[in-house]
PDB file of N, CA, C and O in Angstrom:
ATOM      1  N   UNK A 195     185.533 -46.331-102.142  1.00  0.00           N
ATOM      2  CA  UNK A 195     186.570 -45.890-101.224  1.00  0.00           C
ATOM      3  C   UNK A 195     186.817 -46.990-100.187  1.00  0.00           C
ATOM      4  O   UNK A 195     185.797 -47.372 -99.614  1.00  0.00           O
ATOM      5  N   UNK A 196     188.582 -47.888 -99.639  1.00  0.00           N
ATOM      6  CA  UNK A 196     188.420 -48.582 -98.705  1.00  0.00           C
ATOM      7  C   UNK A 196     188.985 -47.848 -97.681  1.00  0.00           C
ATOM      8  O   UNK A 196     189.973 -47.114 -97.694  1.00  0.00           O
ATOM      9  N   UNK A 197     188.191 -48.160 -96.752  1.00  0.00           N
ATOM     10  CA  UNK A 197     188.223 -47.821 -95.312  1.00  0.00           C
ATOM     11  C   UNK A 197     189.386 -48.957 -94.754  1.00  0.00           C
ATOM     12  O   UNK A 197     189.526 -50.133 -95.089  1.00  0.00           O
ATOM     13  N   UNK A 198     190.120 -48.182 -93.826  1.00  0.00           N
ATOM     14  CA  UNK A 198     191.374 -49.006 -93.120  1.00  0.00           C
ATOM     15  C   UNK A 198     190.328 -48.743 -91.481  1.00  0.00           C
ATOM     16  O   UNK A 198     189.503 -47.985 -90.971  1.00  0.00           O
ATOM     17  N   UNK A 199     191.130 -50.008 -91.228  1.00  0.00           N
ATOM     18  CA  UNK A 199     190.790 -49.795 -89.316  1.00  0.00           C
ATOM     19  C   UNK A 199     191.648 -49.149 -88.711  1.00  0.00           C
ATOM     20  O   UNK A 199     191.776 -49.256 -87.491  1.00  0.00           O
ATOM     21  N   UNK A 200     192.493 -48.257 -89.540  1.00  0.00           N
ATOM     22  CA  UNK A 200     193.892 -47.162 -88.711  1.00  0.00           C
ATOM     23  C   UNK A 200     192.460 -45.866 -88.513  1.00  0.00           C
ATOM     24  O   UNK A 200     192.360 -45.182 -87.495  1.00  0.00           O
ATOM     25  N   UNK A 201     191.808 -45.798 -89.307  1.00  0.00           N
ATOM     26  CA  UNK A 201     190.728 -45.082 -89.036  1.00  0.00           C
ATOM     27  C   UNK A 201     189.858 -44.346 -88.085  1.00  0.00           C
ATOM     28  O   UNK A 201     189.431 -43.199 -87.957  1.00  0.00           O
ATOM     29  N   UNK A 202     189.728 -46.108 -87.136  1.00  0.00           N
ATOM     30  CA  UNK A 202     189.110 -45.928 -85.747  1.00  0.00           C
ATOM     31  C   UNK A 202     189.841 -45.851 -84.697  1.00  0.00           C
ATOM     32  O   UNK A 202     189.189 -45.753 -83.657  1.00  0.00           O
ATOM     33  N   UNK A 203     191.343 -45.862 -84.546  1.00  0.00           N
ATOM     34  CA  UNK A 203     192.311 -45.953 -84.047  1.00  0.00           C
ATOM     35  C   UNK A 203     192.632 -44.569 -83.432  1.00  0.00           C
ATOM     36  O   UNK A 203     192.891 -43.649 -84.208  1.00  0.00           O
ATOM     37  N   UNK A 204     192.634 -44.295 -81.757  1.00  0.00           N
ATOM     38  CA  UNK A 204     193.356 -43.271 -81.643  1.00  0.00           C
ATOM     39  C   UNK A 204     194.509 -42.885 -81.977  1.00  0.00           C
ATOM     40  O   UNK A 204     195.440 -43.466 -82.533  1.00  0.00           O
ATOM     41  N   UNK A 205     194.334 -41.535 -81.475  1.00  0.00           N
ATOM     42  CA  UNK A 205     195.822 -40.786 -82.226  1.00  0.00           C
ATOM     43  C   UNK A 205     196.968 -40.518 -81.354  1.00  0.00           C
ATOM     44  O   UNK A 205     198.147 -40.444 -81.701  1.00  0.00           O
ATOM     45  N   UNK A 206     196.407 -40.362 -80.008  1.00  0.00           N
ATOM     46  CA  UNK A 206     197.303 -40.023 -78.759  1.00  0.00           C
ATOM     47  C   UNK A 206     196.991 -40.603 -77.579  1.00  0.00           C
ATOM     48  O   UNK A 206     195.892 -40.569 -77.025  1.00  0.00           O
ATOM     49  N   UNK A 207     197.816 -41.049 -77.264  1.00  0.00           N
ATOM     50  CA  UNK A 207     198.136 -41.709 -75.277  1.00  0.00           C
ATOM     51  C   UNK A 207     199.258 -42.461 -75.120  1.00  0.00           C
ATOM     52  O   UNK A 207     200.356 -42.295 -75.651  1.00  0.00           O
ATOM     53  N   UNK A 208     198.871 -43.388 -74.276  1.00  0.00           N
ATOM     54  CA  UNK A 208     199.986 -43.721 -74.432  1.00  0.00           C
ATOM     55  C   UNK A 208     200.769 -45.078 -75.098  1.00  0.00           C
ATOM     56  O   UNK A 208     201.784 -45.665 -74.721  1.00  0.00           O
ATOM     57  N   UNK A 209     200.237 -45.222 -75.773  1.00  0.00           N
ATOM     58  CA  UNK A 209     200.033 -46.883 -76.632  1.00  0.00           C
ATOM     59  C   UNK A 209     200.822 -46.500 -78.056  1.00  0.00           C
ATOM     60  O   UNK A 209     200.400 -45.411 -78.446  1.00  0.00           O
ATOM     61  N   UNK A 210     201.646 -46.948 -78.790  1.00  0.00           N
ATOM     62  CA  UNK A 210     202.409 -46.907 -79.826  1.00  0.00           C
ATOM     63  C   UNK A 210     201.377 -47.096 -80.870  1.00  0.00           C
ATOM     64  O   UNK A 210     201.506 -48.168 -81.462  1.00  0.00           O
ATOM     65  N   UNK A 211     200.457 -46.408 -81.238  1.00  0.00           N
ATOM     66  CA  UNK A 211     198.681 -46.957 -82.313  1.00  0.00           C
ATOM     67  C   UNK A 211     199.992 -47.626 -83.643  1.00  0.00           C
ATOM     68  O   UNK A 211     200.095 -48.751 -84.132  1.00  0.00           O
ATOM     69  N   UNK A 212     200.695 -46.539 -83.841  1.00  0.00           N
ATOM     70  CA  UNK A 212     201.421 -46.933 -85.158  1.00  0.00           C
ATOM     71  C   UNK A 212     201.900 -48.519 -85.332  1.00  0.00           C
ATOM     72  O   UNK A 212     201.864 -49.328 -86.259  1.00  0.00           O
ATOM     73  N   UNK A 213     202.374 -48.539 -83.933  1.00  0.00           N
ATOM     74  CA  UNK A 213     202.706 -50.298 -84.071  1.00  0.00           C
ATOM     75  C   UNK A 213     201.509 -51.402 -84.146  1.00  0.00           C
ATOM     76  O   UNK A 213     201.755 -52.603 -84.255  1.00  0.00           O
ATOM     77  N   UNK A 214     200.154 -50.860 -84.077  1.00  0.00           N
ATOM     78  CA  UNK A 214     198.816 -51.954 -84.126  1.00  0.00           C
ATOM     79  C   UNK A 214     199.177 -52.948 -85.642  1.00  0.00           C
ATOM     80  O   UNK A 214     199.498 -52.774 -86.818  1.00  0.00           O
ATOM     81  N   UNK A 215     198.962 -53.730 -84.960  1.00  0.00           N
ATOM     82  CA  UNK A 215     198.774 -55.154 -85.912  1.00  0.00           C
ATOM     83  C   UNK A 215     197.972 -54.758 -86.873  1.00  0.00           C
ATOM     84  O   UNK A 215     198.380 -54.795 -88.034  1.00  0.00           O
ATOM     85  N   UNK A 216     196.636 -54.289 -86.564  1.00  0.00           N
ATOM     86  CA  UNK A 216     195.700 -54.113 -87.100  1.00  0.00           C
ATOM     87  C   UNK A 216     195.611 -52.789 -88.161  1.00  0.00           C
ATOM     88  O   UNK A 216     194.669 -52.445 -88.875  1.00  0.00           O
ATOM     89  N   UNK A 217     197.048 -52.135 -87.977  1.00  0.00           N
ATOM     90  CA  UNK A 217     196.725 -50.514 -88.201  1.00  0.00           C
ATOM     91  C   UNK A 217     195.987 -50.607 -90.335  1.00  0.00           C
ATOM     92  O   UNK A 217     195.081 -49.956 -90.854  1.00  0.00           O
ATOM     93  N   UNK A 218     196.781 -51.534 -90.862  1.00  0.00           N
ATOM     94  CA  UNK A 218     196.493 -51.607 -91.959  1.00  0.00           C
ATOM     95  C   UNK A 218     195.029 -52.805 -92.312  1.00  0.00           C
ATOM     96  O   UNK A 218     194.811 -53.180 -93.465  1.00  0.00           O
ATOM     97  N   UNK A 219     194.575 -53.046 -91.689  1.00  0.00           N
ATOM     98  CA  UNK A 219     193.651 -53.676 -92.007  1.00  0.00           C
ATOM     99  C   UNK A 219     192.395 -53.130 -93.078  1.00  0.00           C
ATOM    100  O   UNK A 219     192.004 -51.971 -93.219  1.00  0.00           O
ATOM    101  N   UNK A 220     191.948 -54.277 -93.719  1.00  0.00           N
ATOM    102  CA  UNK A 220     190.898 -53.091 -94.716  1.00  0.00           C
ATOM    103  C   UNK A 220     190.015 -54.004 -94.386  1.00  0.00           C
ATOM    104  O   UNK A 220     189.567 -54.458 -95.439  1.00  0.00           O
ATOM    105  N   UNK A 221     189.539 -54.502 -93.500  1.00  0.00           N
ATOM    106  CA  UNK A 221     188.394 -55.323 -92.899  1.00  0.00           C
ATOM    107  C   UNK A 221     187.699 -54.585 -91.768  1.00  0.00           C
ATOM    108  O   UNK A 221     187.303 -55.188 -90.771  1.00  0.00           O
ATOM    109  N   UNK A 222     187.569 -53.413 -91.915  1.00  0.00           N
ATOM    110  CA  UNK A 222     186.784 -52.807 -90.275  1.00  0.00           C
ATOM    111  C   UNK A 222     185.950 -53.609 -89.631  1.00  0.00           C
ATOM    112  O   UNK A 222     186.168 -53.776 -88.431  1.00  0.00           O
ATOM    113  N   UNK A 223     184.604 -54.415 -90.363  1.00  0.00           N
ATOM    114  CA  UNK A 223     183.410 -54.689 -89.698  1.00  0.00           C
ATOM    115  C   UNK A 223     183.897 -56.052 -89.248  1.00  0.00           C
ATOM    116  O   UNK A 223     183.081 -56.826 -88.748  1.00  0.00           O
ATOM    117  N   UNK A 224     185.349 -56.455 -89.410  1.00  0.00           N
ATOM    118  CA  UNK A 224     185.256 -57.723 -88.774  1.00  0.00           C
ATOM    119  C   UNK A 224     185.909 -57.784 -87.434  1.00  0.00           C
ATOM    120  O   UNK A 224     186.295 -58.793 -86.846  1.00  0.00           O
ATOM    121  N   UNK A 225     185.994 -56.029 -86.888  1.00  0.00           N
ATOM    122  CA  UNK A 225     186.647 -55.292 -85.829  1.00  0.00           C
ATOM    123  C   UNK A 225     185.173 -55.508 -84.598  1.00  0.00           C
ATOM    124  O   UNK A 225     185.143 -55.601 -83.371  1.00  0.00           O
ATOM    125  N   UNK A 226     184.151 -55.521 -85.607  1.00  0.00           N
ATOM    126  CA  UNK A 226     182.860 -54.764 -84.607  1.00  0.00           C
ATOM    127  C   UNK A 226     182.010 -55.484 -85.222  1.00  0.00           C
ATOM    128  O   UNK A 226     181.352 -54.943 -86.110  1.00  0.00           O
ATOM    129  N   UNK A 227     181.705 -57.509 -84.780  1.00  0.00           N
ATOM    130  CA  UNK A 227     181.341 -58.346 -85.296  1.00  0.00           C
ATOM    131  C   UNK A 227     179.829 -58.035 -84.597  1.00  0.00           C
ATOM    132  O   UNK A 227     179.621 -57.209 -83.708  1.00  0.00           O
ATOM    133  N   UNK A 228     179.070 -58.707 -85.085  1.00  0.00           N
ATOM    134  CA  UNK A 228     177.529 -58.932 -84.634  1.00  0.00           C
ATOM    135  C   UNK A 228     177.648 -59.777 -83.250  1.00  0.00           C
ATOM    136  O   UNK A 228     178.752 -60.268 -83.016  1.00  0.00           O
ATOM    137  N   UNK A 229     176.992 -59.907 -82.665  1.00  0.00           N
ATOM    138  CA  UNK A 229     176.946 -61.034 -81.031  1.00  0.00           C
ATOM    139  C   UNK A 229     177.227 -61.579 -82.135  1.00  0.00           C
ATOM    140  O   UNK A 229     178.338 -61.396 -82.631  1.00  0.00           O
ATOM    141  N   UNK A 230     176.287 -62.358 -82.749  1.00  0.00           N
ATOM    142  CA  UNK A 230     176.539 -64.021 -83.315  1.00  0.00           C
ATOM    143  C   UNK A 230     177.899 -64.560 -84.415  1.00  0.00           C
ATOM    144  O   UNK A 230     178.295 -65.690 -84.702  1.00  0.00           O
ATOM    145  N   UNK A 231     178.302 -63.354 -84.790  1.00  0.00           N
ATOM    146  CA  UNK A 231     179.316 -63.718 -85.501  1.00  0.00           C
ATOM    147  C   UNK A 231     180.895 -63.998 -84.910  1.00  0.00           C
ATOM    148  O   UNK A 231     181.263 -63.525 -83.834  1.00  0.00           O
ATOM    149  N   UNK A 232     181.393 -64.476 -85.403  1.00  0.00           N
ATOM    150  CA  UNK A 232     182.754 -64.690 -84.940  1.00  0.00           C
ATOM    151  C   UNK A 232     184.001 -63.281 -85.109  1.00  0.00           C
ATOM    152  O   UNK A 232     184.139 -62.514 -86.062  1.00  0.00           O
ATOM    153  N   UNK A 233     184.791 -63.341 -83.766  1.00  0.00           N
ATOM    154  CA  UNK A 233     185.841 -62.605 -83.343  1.00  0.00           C
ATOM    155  C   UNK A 233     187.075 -63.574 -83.691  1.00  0.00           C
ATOM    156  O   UNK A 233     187.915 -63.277 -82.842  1.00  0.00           O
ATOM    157  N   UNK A 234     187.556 -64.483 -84.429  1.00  0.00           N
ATOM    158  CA  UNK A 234     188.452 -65.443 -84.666  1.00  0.00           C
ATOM    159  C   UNK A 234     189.228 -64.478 -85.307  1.00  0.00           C
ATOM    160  O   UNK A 234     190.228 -64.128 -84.680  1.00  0.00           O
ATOM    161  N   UNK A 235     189.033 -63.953 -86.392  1.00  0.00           N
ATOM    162  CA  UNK A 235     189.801 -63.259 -87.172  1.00  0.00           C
ATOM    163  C   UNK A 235     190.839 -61.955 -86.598  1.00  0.00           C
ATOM    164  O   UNK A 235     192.032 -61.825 -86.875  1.00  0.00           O
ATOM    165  N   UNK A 236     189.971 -61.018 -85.688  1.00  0.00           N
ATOM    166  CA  UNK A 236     190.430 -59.965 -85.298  1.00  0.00           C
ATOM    167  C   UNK A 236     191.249 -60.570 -84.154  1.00  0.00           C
ATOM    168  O   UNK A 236     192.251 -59.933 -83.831  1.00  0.00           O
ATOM    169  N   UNK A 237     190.920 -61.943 -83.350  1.00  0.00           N
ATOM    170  CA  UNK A 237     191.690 -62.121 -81.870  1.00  0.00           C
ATOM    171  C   UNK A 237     192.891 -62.793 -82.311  1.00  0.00           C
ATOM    172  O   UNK A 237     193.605 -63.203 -81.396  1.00  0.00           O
ATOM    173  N   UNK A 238     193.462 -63.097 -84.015  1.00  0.00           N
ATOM    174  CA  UNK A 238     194.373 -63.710 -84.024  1.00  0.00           C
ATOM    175  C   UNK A 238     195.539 -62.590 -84.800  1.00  0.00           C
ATOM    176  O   UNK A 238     196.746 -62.699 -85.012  1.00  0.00           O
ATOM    177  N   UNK A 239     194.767 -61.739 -85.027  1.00  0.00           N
ATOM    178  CA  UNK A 239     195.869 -60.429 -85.713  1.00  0.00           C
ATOM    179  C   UNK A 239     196.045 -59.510 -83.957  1.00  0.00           C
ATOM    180  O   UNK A 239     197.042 -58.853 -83.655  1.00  0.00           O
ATOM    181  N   UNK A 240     195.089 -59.666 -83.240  1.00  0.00           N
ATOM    182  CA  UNK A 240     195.637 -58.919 -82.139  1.00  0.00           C
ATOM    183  C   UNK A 240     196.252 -60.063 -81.233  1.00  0.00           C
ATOM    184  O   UNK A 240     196.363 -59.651 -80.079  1.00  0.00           O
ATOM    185  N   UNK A 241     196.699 -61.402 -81.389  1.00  0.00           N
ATOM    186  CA  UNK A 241     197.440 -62.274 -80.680  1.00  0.00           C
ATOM    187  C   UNK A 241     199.505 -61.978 -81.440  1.00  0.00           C
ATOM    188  O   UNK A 241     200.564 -62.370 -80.950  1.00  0.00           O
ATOM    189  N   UNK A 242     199.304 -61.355 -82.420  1.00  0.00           N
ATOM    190  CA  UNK A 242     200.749 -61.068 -82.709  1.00  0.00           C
ATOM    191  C   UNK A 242     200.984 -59.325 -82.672  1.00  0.00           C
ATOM    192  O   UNK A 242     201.873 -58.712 -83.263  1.00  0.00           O
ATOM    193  N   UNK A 243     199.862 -58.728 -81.759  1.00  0.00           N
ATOM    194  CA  UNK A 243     200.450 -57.671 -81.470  1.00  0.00           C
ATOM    195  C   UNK A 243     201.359 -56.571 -80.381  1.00  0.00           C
ATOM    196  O   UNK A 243     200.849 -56.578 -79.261  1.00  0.00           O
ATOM    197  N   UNK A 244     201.869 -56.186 -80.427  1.00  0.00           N
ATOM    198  CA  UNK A 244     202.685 -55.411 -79.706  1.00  0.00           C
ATOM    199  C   UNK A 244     202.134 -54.647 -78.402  1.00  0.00           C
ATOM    200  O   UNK A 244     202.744 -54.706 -77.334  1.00  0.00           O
ATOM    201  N   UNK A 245     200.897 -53.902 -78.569  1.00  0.00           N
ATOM    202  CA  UNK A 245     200.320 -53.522 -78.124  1.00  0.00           C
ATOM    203  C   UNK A 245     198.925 -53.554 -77.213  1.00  0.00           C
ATOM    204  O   UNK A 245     198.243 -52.761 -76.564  1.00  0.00           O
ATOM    205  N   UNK A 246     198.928 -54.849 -77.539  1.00  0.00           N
ATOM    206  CA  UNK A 246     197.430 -55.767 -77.398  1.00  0.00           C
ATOM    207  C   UNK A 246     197.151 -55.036 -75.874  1.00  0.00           C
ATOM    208  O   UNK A 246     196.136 -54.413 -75.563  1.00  0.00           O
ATOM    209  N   UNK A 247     198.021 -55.223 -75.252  1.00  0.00           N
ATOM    210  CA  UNK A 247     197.484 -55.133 -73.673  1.00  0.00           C
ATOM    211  C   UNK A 247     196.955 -54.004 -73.518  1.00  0.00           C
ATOM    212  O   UNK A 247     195.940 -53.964 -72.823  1.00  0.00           O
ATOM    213  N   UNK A 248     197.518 -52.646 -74.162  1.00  0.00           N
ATOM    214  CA  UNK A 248     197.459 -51.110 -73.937  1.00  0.00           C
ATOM    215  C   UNK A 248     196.046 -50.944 -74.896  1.00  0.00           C
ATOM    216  O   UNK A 248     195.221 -50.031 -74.854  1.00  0.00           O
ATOM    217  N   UNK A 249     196.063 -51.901 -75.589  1.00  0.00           N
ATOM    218  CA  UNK A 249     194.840 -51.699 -76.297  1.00  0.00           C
ATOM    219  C   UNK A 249     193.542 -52.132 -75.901  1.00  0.00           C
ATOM    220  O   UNK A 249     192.469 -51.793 -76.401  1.00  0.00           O
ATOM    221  N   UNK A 250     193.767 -53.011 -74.836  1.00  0.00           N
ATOM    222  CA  UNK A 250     192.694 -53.628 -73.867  1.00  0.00           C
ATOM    223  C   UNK A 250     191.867 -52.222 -73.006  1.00  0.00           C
ATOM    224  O   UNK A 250     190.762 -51.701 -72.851  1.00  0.00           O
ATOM    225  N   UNK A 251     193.153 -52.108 -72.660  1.00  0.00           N
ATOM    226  CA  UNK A 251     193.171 -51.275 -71.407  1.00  0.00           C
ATOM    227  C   UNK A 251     192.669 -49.771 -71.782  1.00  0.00           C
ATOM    228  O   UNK A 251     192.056 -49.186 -70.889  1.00  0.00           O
ATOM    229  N   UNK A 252     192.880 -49.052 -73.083  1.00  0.00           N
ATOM    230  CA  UNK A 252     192.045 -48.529 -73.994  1.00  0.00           C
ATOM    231  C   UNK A 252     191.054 -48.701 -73.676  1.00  0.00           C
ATOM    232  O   UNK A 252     190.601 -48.333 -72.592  1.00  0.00           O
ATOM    233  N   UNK A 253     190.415 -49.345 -74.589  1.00  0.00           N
ATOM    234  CA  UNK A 253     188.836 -49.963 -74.664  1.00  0.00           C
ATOM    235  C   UNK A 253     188.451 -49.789 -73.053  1.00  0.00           C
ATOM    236  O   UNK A 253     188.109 -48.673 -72.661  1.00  0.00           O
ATOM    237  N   UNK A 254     188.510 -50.857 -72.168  1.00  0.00           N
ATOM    238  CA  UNK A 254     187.932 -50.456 -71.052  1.00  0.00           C
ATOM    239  C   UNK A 254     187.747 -48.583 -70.583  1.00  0.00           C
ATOM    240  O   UNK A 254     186.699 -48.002 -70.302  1.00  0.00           O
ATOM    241  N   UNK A 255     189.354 -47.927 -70.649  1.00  0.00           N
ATOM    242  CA  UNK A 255     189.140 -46.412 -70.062  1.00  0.00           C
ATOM    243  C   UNK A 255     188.321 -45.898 -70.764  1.00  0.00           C
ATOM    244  O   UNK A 255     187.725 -45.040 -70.112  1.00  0.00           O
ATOM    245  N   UNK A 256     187.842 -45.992 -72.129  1.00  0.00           N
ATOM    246  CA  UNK A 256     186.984 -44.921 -73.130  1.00  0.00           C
ATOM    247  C   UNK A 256     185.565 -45.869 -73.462  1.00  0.00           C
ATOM    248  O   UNK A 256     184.872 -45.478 -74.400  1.00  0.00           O
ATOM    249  N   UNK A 257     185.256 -46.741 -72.931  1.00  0.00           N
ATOM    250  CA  UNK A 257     184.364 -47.283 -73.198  1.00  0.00           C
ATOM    251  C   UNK A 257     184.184 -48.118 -74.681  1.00  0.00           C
ATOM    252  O   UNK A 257     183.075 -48.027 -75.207  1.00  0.00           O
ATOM    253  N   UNK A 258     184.955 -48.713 -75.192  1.00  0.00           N
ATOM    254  CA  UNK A 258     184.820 -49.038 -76.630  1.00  0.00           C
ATOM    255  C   UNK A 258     184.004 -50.318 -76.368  1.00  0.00           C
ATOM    256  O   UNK A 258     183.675 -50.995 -75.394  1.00  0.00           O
ATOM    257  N   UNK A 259     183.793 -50.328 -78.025  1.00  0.00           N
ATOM    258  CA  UNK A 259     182.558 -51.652 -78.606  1.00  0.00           C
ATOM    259  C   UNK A 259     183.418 -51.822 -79.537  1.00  0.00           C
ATOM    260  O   UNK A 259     184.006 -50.966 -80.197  1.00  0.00           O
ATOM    261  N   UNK A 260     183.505 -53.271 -79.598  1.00  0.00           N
ATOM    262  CA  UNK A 260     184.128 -53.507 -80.407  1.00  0.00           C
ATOM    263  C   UNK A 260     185.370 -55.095 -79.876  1.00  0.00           C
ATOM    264  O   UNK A 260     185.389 -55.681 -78.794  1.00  0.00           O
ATOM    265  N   UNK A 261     185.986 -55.281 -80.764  1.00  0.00           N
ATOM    266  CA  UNK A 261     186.996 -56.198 -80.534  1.00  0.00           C
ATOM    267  C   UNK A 261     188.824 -55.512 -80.072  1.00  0.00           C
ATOM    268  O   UNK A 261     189.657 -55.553 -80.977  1.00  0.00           O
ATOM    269  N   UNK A 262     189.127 -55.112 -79.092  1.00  0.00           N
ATOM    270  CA  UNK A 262     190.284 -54.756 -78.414  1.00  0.00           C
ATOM    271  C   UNK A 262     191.215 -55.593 -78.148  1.00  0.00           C
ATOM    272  O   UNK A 262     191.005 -56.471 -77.311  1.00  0.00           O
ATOM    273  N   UNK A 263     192.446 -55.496 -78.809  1.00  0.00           N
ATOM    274  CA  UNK A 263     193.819 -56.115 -77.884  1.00  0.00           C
ATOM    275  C   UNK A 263     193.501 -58.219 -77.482  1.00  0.00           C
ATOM    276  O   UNK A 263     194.023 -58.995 -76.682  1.00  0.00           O
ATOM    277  N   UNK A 264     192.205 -58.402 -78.740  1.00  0.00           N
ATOM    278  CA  UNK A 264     191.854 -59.719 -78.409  1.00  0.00           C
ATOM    279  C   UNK A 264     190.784 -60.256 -77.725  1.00  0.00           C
ATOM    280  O   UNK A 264     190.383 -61.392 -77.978  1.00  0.00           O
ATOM    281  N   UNK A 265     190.261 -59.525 -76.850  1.00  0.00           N
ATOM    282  CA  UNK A 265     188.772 -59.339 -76.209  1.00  0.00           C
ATOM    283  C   UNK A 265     187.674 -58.525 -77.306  1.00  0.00           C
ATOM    284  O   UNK A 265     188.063 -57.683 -78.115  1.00  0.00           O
ATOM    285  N   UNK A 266     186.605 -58.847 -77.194  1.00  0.00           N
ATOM    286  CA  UNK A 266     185.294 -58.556 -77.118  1.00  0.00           C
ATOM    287  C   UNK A 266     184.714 -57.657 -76.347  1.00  0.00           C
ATOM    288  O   UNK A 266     184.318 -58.178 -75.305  1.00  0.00           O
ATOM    289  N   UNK A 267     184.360 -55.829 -76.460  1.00  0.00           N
ATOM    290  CA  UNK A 267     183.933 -55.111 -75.374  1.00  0.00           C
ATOM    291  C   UNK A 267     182.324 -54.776 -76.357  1.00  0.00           C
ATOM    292  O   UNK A 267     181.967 -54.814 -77.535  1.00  0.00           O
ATOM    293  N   UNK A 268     181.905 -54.549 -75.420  1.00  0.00           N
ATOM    294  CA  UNK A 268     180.619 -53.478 -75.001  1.00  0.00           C
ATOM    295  C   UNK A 268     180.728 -52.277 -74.055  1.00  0.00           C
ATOM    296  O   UNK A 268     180.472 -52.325 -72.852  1.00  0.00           O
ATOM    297  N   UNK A 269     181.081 -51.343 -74.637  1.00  0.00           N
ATOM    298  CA  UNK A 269     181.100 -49.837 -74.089  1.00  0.00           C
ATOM    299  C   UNK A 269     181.855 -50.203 -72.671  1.00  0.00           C
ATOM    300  O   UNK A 269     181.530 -50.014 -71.499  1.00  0.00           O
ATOM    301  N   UNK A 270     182.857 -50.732 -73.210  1.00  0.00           N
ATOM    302  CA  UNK A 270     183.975 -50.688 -72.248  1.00  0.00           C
ATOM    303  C   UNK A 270     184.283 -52.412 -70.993  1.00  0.00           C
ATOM    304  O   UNK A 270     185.109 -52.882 -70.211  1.00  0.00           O
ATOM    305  N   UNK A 271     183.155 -52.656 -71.511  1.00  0.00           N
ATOM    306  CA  UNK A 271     183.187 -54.416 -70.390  1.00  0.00           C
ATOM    307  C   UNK A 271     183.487 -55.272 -71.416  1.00  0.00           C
ATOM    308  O   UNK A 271     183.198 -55.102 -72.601  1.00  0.00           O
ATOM    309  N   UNK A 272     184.108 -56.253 -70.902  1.00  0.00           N
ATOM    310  CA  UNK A 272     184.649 -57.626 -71.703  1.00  0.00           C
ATOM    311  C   UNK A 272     183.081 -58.822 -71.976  1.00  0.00           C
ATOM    312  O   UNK A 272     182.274 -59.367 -71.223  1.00  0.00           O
ATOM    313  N   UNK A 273     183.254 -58.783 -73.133  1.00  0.00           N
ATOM    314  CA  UNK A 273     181.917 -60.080 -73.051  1.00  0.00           C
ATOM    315  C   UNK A 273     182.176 -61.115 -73.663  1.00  0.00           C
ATOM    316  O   UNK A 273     181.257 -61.913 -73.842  1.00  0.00           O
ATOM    317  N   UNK A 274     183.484 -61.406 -74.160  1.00  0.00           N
ATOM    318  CA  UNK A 274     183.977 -62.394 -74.904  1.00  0.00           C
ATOM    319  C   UNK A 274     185.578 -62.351 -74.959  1.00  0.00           C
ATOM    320  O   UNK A 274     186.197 -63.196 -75.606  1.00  0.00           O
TER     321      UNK A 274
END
């Protein structure tokens, strides 16, 4: 079975999710890299997105892990 990253994607607020760059992606784990691994991939599909900023700003209000809108979070702080 492939898993899409529309998956982890909310469903409601106020951010257009449908327009995510990312919505079709079938790469999840390269959403929610290891420290040591590289975010290159996910910060250049969220550098042509629409939404990037609202998706930042996401992540920080709900605490996400993960790669957001081009940043790097840990339960909601930027670390990269």
């Amino acid at each position: 079975m492939t898993t899409y990253l529309a998956e982890y994607l909310p469903t409601a607020d106020d951010a257009d999710w449908s327009a995510a760059a990312c919505r079709g992606d079938r790469h999840p784990d390269r959403w929610f890299p290891d420290p040591s691994e590289s975010f290159d991939y996910a910060a250049e599909v969220c550098g042509r997105c629409p939404i990037a900023a609202a998706c930042g700003s996401y992540a920080i209000a709900t605490a996400q892990t993960g790669v957001w809108g081009g940043r790097e979070y840990r339960r909601g702080k930027v670390i990269r």
